[in-house]
Amino acid sequence: MLIGPDDTDLIRDSSDTRRRFFDGVISQMNAEYLSRYQHYNRVLDQRNSLLKQFSEQNFVDDDLLDIYTEDLLRLALEINSERRIFIERFQPIFSEKYAELSESRESVSISYNSEVNDTEFINNFRKNKQVDLYAQRTTKGIHRDDYEFEIDGYSIKKFGSQGQKKAFVMALRLAQFELLRTEKQTKPILLLDDVFDKLDDRRINKIIESINDHTFGQVFLTDARPERTAAILEKATVEVKYFQTS
């Protein structure tokens, strides 16, 4: 499992990046979810192609469109349910990992935002057919879901410092590690790619403590400043080996 400097894209980028992350974590633990999610994307592509075709031909086969609509709605409800269940499980683990990194100086939260959560979603989706035909694409569904990241009740994207953002995404990855370790009953190999950049000494020490108490299994660290890594790992009580690449 990789923790790298680009992980803060989870905060900065669009909802696609956040969905990709969480869908990847869920899929690692649940192969049925992955299959269902792939099925949803196939049906979504087929429905969008049909909407475009109808627009170009100025003709609508309602019966054919309804077949794809009903399949898409069924899958959307199932995926939405699994995402909500996952976040309920993931949130306390994530909060705990962030608290360890920050010494409980801030509280963090993740909100799963989906129009599928609305009890009127199915009715609204069906009423939206003319909008979809005009747009030539499906404008409602779980492919529009997002995850809101907050720190002390505020958007971390807007108000978080660089150190807080780095700690936030590291806590996301550490929570992913913990879930996989519990689910698979094994410790994934952990690659920390240049993670010390933008982390203060306090948070770095927390990572070293986790390495020392064997929270992780095998850990690989990469750093463009090897002297910094060597100084940090002086506090490590586990076996350490150094490899230098040209």
Phi, psi and omega in degrees: 000133187256131168242116186225174183296335181281356182299335179293350172300334177301329179272316188283323191282184181285177181299334180304317182295317180292318177298319181298319179297306184291323176297324178294319179295313180298319182295328178296332181259343187217099181295330179294323177298315180302315180298317180294320180294319178295322177297316178302314182295325177294313180296321178299314178298318181294318179294320178296320177297321179294317179299319178294319179297316180297320180294318181291325183268354182054042180211138181235124173265095185299321181297317179294317180297323181296328179299312179291324180297313182294321178295318181294319180296317179300312181294322180299317180295320180293315181293318178302316179298317181291324178294319179295318178297319181297314182297323177298326178280323186285322188306308181296325178293316178298314180300321179295317181294321179292321179299323178295321181286327186255002184056039176059030180283336178223159174251144182233157179209157176234128177246132178266111183256120182211133176292346177289339177295336180293131180296341180263014185303312183300312179297317180295323179297313182294322179292342185273008186302316181295324176296317179297319180296319180292319182281343182063031178197164180278115188264359176227149177145178183289348176286358176249004182297158175214163177238124182263127181257127180230151174230122185052037176084001181243153178298122180289335178297321183271324191242352182282145175284170178298321179294320179294319179295319179296317179294324181298310182289330176294321177295324175300313181292321179292326175293321175300315178302314183296319179296316180294321178298318180291316185290317185266353181057038176205157181265117178297151172292134185247125176249117178256104187262103176055041185281344184283345177292129178075005174259136178280171184301323182298314181288325177297318180298325178295322178295315180298321177300319180293325176292317182295323182271013174064030171300321179261167173267244178278132183236132174248130178245133173241145182204134176286348178240085185300330179294328178293314179299317180300319180294319181294318185282358173298336180274353182285137179258359178264169179294134182233133175233144183248137174230130181246132178249149182273000000 
